[in-house]
Amino acid sequence: SLPAKLINGGIAGLIGVTCVFPIDLAKTRLQNQQNGQRLYTSMSDCLIKTIRSEGYFGMYRGAAVNLTLVTPEKAIKLAANDFFRHHLSKDGKKLTLLREMLAGCGAGTCQVIVTTPMEMLKIQLQDAGRIAAQKKLMAAQAQLSSSSAAGAAEPVVERRTTATQITRELLKSKGIAGLYKGLGATLLRDVPFSIVYFPLFANLNKLGQKDPNVKAPFYVSFLSGCVAGSTAAVAVNPCDVIKTRLQSLQRGVNEDTYSGILDCAKKIWQKEGPMAFLKGAYCRALVIAPLFGIAQVVYFIGIAEFLLDMLPKHRA
C-alpha cells in the first residue's frame, strides 16, 4: 500500500542518513574548496580537522535538516519509482530496460520537490565550518606577517546560523524561489542518478531471487543497493560538484562565484582542471552505497507492513 511504501522509505532514509552523515559533510567541504584555498587533503583529513576545531558533533552540522526532510524525500523517490514501474508494466510482464529507465527518470524528477531545499540548507550548514576555518587561517597568517602589534589581525569568531534563520532570510529576500536555488543542477544530478540506479538495482536484485514471486534475501538487496548506489553516485559526481557550488550562498576568501550551470562548469574546467569534477567522488560513493543499501533492505523487508498489520491486532 502507498502508506506502507511512504513509511518504509522514511524509515530507510532516517537510518541511512544517521549512519553516513559525517562522510557527506566531508564530501561537501571537499567539493567546495578551490585551488589555492585548500584546507583538506582527503576525507579523513577533513573529518580529523573538523573534530579538532568543531568537536565531535561538528561532523553532524546540518544533520537536523537532512533528518527532517529525508523522510519525505526518500519516501517520494522509492514510492514514485514503484508507481511508475507499475504503470509502465504491461499486464504484469517484465519491464524493458527503457521502461525501467523511464520509471527512474520519473522518480528522480518527483524527488527534487524536497531534495532541492533540503540540499541547499544542508550545504550552508555543512560548509560554514570550512569557511570559518579558512578565515581563521588567513587571520593567523596575517598576524604572523605583521611587523607590529598594531597590524595584527583580530581573531575571527564564527557566527553560527540555523536552518530556520537561513530559511527566513531567503524567504524574506527572494521568496520561495530562494529555497529552490540550484533546482536545474539538482535535476541534472538526480534524474540521471535515478535512471542509472533503479534499473541497475532491480536487475542485480533479481539475480538473488530463486523464484520471481519471492523476495530476494535481505543481504542481496543490501549488496545490490550498495553496488547500484555507488555506481550511479560516481557517474553523476560532476553534476553534484556543480550543484554544490551553485547552492553555496557563502564563499571563502578569493573563491569564484557562478551565474549558472554552464558558467560554473566552464570556470571549474578552466581554473581547476577536469579532475575537479571528481572531487568528493570517493566520499559520495561511501555515502550513497550504505545509504541505499540500508534503504533497500528496510524498504524490501517492509517494516511498515509489519507495523500496520499489528495495529488491528493491538486494537482488538
Short mmCIF file of C-alpha atoms in Angstrom, two decimals:
data_model
loop_
_atom_site.label_atom_id
_atom_site.label_comp_id
_atom_site.label_asym_id
_atom_site.label_seq_id
_atom_site.Cartn_x
_atom_site.Cartn_y
_atom_site.Cartn_z
CA SER A 1 0.00 0.00 0.00
CA LEU A 2 1.06 3.60 -0.52
CA PRO A 3 1.16 4.46 3.23
CA ALA A 4 3.41 1.45 3.84
CA LYS A 5 5.72 2.48 1.00
CA LEU A 6 5.97 6.02 2.35
CA ILE A 7 6.69 4.81 5.89
CA ASN A 8 9.30 2.32 4.65
CA GLY A 9 11.01 4.97 2.57
CA GLY A 10 11.07 7.37 5.50
CA ILE A 11 12.48 4.85 7.98
CA ALA A 12 15.10 3.80 5.44
CA GLY A 13 16.18 7.41 4.93
CA LEU A 14 16.47 8.17 8.66
CA ILE A 15 18.62 5.11 9.37
CA GLY A 16 20.83 5.63 6.34
CA VAL A 17 21.48 9.36 6.86
CA THR A 18 22.34 8.92 10.54
CA CYS A 19 24.99 6.35 9.62
CA VAL A 20 26.74 8.23 6.80
CA PHE A 21 26.24 11.96 7.50
CA PRO A 22 29.86 12.74 8.56
CA ILE A 23 31.11 11.39 5.23
CA ASP A 24 28.56 13.55 3.43
CA LEU A 25 29.84 16.60 5.31
CA ALA A 26 33.40 15.81 4.19
CA LYS A 27 32.15 15.46 0.60
CA THR A 28 30.54 18.92 0.65
CA ARG A 29 33.65 20.60 2.08
CA LEU A 30 36.00 18.85 -0.36
CA GLN A 31 33.81 19.81 -3.33
CA ASN A 32 33.55 23.45 -2.29
CA GLN A 33 37.24 24.17 -1.67
CA GLN A 34 39.01 25.69 -4.67
CA ASN A 35 42.63 25.77 -5.76
CA GLY A 36 44.80 27.99 -3.61
CA GLN A 37 42.40 27.75 -0.66
CA ARG A 38 42.66 24.04 0.14
CA LEU A 39 42.19 23.22 3.82
CA TYR A 40 41.67 19.48 3.47
CA THR A 41 43.68 16.92 1.53
CA SER A 42 41.32 13.96 1.90
CA MET A 43 38.16 12.71 3.58
CA SER A 44 40.00 11.50 6.69
CA ASP A 45 41.95 14.77 6.94
CA CYS A 46 38.70 16.73 6.71
CA LEU A 47 36.98 14.69 9.45
CA ILE A 48 40.01 14.86 11.78
CA LYS A 49 40.31 18.65 11.38
CA THR A 50 36.55 19.06 11.83
CA ILE A 51 36.59 17.14 15.12
CA ARG A 52 39.59 19.14 16.38
CA SER A 53 38.12 22.54 15.55
CA GLU A 54 34.37 21.94 15.99
CA GLY A 55 34.12 18.88 18.23
CA TYR A 56 32.54 15.51 17.50
CA PHE A 57 29.10 16.98 16.79
CA GLY A 58 30.69 19.32 14.26
CA MET A 59 30.54 16.35 11.88
CA TYR A 60 26.75 16.46 12.15
CA ARG A 61 26.23 20.14 11.26
CA GLY A 62 23.18 20.24 9.02
CA ALA A 63 22.03 16.77 10.07
CA ALA A 64 18.80 18.10 11.58
CA VAL A 65 17.70 19.47 8.20
CA ASN A 66 18.57 16.22 6.49
CA LEU A 67 16.83 14.05 9.08
CA THR A 68 13.73 16.22 8.94
CA LEU A 69 13.39 16.24 5.17
CA VAL A 70 14.96 12.90 4.20
CA THR A 71 11.78 11.06 5.21
CA PRO A 72 9.57 12.70 2.57
CA GLU A 73 12.49 12.77 0.10
CA LYS A 74 13.26 9.05 0.25
CA ALA A 75 9.58 8.17 0.53
CA ILE A 76 8.77 10.11 -2.65
CA LYS A 77 11.77 8.66 -4.50
CA LEU A 78 11.10 5.00 -3.71
CA ALA A 79 7.30 5.20 -3.92
CA ALA A 80 7.42 7.17 -7.20
CA ASN A 81 9.71 4.58 -8.77
CA ASP A 82 7.28 1.81 -7.78
CA PHE A 83 4.36 3.88 -9.09
CA PHE A 84 5.94 4.47 -12.49
CA ARG A 85 7.16 0.87 -12.78
CA HIS A 86 3.64 -0.36 -12.07
CA HIS A 87 2.04 1.88 -14.68
CA LEU A 88 4.72 1.23 -17.29
CA SER A 89 4.42 -2.55 -17.00
CA LYS A 90 2.08 -4.33 -19.39
CA ASP A 91 -0.16 -6.91 -17.71
CA GLY A 92 2.48 -7.58 -15.08
CA LYS A 93 5.11 -8.54 -17.64
CA LYS A 94 8.80 -7.85 -17.16
CA LEU A 95 9.78 -4.22 -17.80
CA THR A 96 12.16 -3.49 -20.63
CA LEU A 97 15.37 -1.60 -19.77
CA LEU A 98 14.00 1.54 -21.45
CA ARG A 99 10.85 1.45 -19.32
CA GLU A 100 12.90 0.87 -16.18
CA MET A 101 14.96 3.94 -17.05
CA LEU A 102 11.79 5.97 -17.67
CA ALA A 103 10.47 4.93 -14.24
CA GLY A 104 13.74 6.04 -12.67
CA CYS A 105 13.55 9.33 -14.56
CA GLY A 106 10.06 9.94 -13.15
CA ALA A 107 11.23 9.15 -9.61
CA GLY A 108 14.20 11.50 -9.89
CA THR A 109 12.02 14.31 -11.21
CA CYS A 110 9.48 13.93 -8.38
CA GLN A 111 12.01 13.91 -5.55
CA VAL A 112 13.56 17.33 -6.36
CA ILE A 113 10.48 18.95 -4.81
CA VAL A 114 12.00 18.08 -1.45
CA THR A 115 15.65 17.45 -2.38
CA THR A 116 16.44 20.97 -3.62
CA PRO A 117 15.57 22.96 -0.46
CA MET A 118 16.93 20.17 1.74
CA GLU A 119 20.31 20.11 -0.02
CA MET A 120 20.50 23.90 -0.22
CA LEU A 121 20.01 24.37 3.53
CA LYS A 122 22.24 21.41 4.42
CA ILE A 123 25.13 22.71 2.30
CA GLN A 124 25.12 26.12 4.05
CA LEU A 125 25.40 24.48 7.46
CA GLN A 126 27.94 21.86 6.38
CA ASP A 127 30.25 24.35 4.69
CA ALA A 128 30.08 27.06 7.37
CA GLY A 129 32.85 25.39 9.37
CA ARG A 130 35.18 25.28 6.36
CA ILE A 131 34.71 28.99 5.62
CA ALA A 132 35.25 29.90 9.30
CA ALA A 133 38.40 27.75 9.45
CA GLN A 134 39.73 29.38 6.28
CA LYS A 135 39.17 32.87 7.69
CA LYS A 136 40.93 31.91 10.95
CA LEU A 137 43.88 30.57 8.98
CA MET A 138 44.10 33.78 6.91
CA ALA A 139 43.90 35.87 10.09
CA ALA A 140 46.67 33.83 11.71
CA GLN A 141 48.89 34.23 8.65
CA ALA A 142 48.25 37.98 8.62
CA GLN A 143 49.12 38.20 12.31
CA LEU A 144 52.41 36.35 11.79
CA SER A 145 53.39 38.54 8.83
CA SER A 146 52.58 41.80 10.58
CA SER A 147 55.62 43.65 11.91
CA SER A 148 53.88 45.30 14.87
CA ALA A 149 51.01 44.68 17.26
CA ALA A 150 49.03 47.41 15.53
CA GLY A 151 48.97 45.41 12.34
CA ALA A 152 47.84 42.20 13.99
CA ALA A 153 44.60 40.73 12.70
CA GLU A 154 41.68 40.43 15.08
CA PRO A 155 40.58 36.89 15.93
CA VAL A 156 37.75 35.58 13.76
CA VAL A 157 34.65 34.48 15.63
CA GLU A 158 32.27 32.24 13.69
CA ARG A 159 28.67 33.42 13.68
CA ARG A 160 26.62 30.24 13.76
CA THR A 161 23.33 30.25 11.94
CA THR A 162 20.49 27.73 11.93
CA ALA A 163 18.44 26.32 9.10
CA THR A 164 15.44 28.30 10.37
CA GLN A 165 17.37 31.59 10.19
CA ILE A 166 18.61 30.83 6.67
CA THR A 167 15.10 29.89 5.56
CA ARG A 168 13.60 33.10 6.96
CA GLU A 169 16.26 35.26 5.30
CA LEU A 170 15.80 33.54 1.94
CA LEU A 171 12.01 33.76 2.07
CA LYS A 172 12.21 37.43 3.06
CA SER A 173 14.70 38.39 0.34
CA LYS A 174 13.87 36.04 -2.55
CA GLY A 175 10.63 34.31 -1.69
CA ILE A 176 10.08 30.59 -2.25
CA ALA A 177 12.48 30.73 -5.22
CA GLY A 178 15.33 31.30 -2.76
CA LEU A 179 14.85 27.81 -1.34
CA TYR A 180 14.96 26.35 -4.85
CA LYS A 181 18.32 27.83 -5.82
CA GLY A 182 20.13 25.23 -7.91
CA LEU A 183 16.94 23.45 -9.00
CA GLY A 184 18.27 22.90 -12.53
CA ALA A 185 21.54 21.46 -11.24
CA THR A 186 19.65 19.21 -8.81
CA LEU A 187 17.56 17.85 -11.69
CA LEU A 188 20.73 17.41 -13.72
CA ARG A 189 22.12 15.22 -10.93
CA ASP A 190 19.08 13.36 -9.60
CA VAL A 191 17.37 12.38 -12.85
CA PRO A 192 20.45 10.66 -14.37
CA PHE A 193 21.18 9.12 -10.96
CA SER A 194 17.75 7.52 -10.79
CA ILE A 195 17.95 6.43 -14.45
CA VAL A 196 21.15 4.52 -13.63
CA TYR A 197 20.33 3.41 -10.08
CA PHE A 198 16.86 1.89 -10.24
CA PRO A 199 17.28 -0.36 -13.32
CA LEU A 200 20.71 -1.49 -12.10
CA PHE A 201 19.37 -2.28 -8.63
CA ALA A 202 16.33 -4.13 -9.99
CA ASN A 203 18.45 -6.34 -12.25
CA LEU A 204 21.11 -7.05 -9.61
CA ASN A 205 18.42 -7.87 -7.06
CA LYS A 206 16.77 -10.33 -9.47
CA LEU A 207 19.99 -12.33 -9.58
CA GLY A 208 19.38 -13.30 -5.95
CA GLN A 209 15.75 -14.36 -6.48
CA LYS A 210 15.26 -18.10 -6.78
CA ASP A 211 11.61 -17.52 -7.61
CA PRO A 212 10.23 -14.37 -9.36
CA ASN A 213 7.34 -14.31 -6.87
CA VAL A 214 9.60 -14.47 -3.79
CA LYS A 215 11.66 -11.54 -2.49
CA ALA A 216 15.43 -11.81 -2.65
CA PRO A 217 17.28 -12.34 0.68
CA PHE A 218 17.95 -9.13 2.59
CA TYR A 219 21.72 -9.36 2.03
CA VAL A 220 21.16 -9.49 -1.74
CA SER A 221 19.02 -6.34 -1.57
CA PHE A 222 21.68 -4.67 0.59
CA LEU A 223 24.56 -5.53 -1.74
CA SER A 224 22.51 -4.62 -4.81
CA GLY A 225 21.68 -1.24 -3.28
CA CYS A 226 25.34 -0.63 -2.40
CA VAL A 227 26.66 -1.53 -5.87
CA ALA A 228 23.94 0.32 -7.78
CA GLY A 229 24.15 3.35 -5.49
CA SER A 230 27.93 3.75 -5.65
CA THR A 231 27.97 3.23 -9.42
CA ALA A 232 25.27 5.85 -10.02
CA ALA A 233 26.88 8.25 -7.49
CA VAL A 234 30.27 8.26 -9.23
CA ALA A 235 28.61 8.52 -12.67
CA VAL A 236 26.83 11.78 -11.77
CA ASN A 237 29.52 13.26 -9.48
CA PRO A 238 30.40 16.09 -11.93
CA CYS A 239 26.78 17.27 -11.71
CA ASP A 240 26.94 17.02 -7.91
CA VAL A 241 30.06 19.24 -7.80
CA ILE A 242 28.29 21.87 -9.92
CA LYS A 243 25.14 21.65 -7.79
CA THR A 244 27.12 22.04 -4.55
CA ARG A 245 28.97 25.10 -5.85
CA LEU A 246 25.79 26.77 -7.14
CA GLN A 247 23.86 26.19 -3.91
CA SER A 248 26.58 27.62 -1.64
CA LEU A 249 25.50 31.11 -0.57
CA GLN A 250 28.74 31.94 1.28
CA ARG A 251 32.18 31.84 -0.34
CA GLY A 252 35.65 31.55 1.12
CA VAL A 253 38.38 34.12 0.52
CA ASN A 254 39.12 34.66 -3.20
CA GLU A 255 36.70 31.91 -4.25
CA ASP A 256 34.73 32.15 -7.50
CA THR A 257 31.03 32.88 -7.80
CA TYR A 258 28.87 31.47 -10.58
CA SER A 259 25.93 32.74 -12.60
CA GLY A 260 24.62 29.36 -13.72
CA ILE A 261 25.36 25.74 -14.63
CA LEU A 262 27.39 26.49 -17.77
CA ASP A 263 29.35 29.30 -16.13
CA CYS A 264 30.17 27.06 -13.18
CA ALA A 265 31.26 24.15 -15.37
CA LYS A 266 33.41 26.45 -17.53
CA LYS A 267 35.21 28.08 -14.56
CA ILE A 268 35.86 24.75 -12.85
CA TRP A 269 37.30 23.29 -16.08
CA GLN A 270 39.49 26.31 -16.80
CA LYS A 271 40.77 27.06 -13.29
CA GLU A 272 40.82 23.65 -11.59
CA GLY A 273 41.03 21.18 -14.45
CA PRO A 274 38.78 18.25 -15.42
CA MET A 275 39.72 16.21 -12.32
CA ALA A 276 37.94 18.81 -10.18
CA PHE A 277 34.64 17.32 -11.35
CA LEU A 278 35.55 14.16 -9.43
CA LYS A 279 36.07 15.99 -6.14
CA GLY A 280 34.31 14.12 -3.38
CA ALA A 281 33.51 11.14 -5.65
CA TYR A 282 35.10 8.71 -3.18
CA CYS A 283 33.13 10.24 -0.29
CA ARG A 284 29.93 10.29 -2.31
CA ALA A 285 30.30 6.60 -3.18
CA LEU A 286 30.88 5.83 0.52
CA VAL A 287 27.76 7.84 1.42
CA ILE A 288 25.42 6.52 -1.24
CA ALA A 289 26.43 2.83 -1.10
CA PRO A 290 25.38 2.11 2.52
CA LEU A 291 22.60 4.73 2.37
CA PHE A 292 20.81 2.99 -0.48
CA GLY A 293 21.83 -0.46 0.72
CA ILE A 294 20.14 0.21 4.06
CA ALA A 295 17.23 1.94 2.32
CA GLN A 296 16.52 -1.02 0.07
CA VAL A 297 16.76 -3.55 2.90
CA VAL A 298 14.28 -1.58 5.04
CA TYR A 299 12.07 -0.93 2.04
CA PHE A 300 12.01 -4.53 0.85
CA ILE A 301 11.72 -6.11 4.30
CA GLY A 302 8.62 -3.98 4.77
CA ILE A 303 8.81 -2.73 8.36
CA ALA A 304 5.75 -0.58 7.73
CA GLU A 305 3.65 -3.55 6.61
CA PHE A 306 4.52 -5.31 9.89
CA LEU A 307 3.59 -2.23 11.94
CA LEU A 308 0.36 -1.64 10.01
CA ASP A 309 -0.61 -5.30 10.34
CA MET A 310 -0.08 -5.10 14.10
CA LEU A 311 -2.46 -2.16 14.53
CA PRO A 312 -5.75 -4.11 14.10
CA LYS A 313 -4.44 -6.86 16.44
CA HIS A 314 -3.45 -4.25 19.01
CA ARG A 315 -6.86 -2.63 18.83
CA ALA A 316 -8.57 -6.00 19.13
#
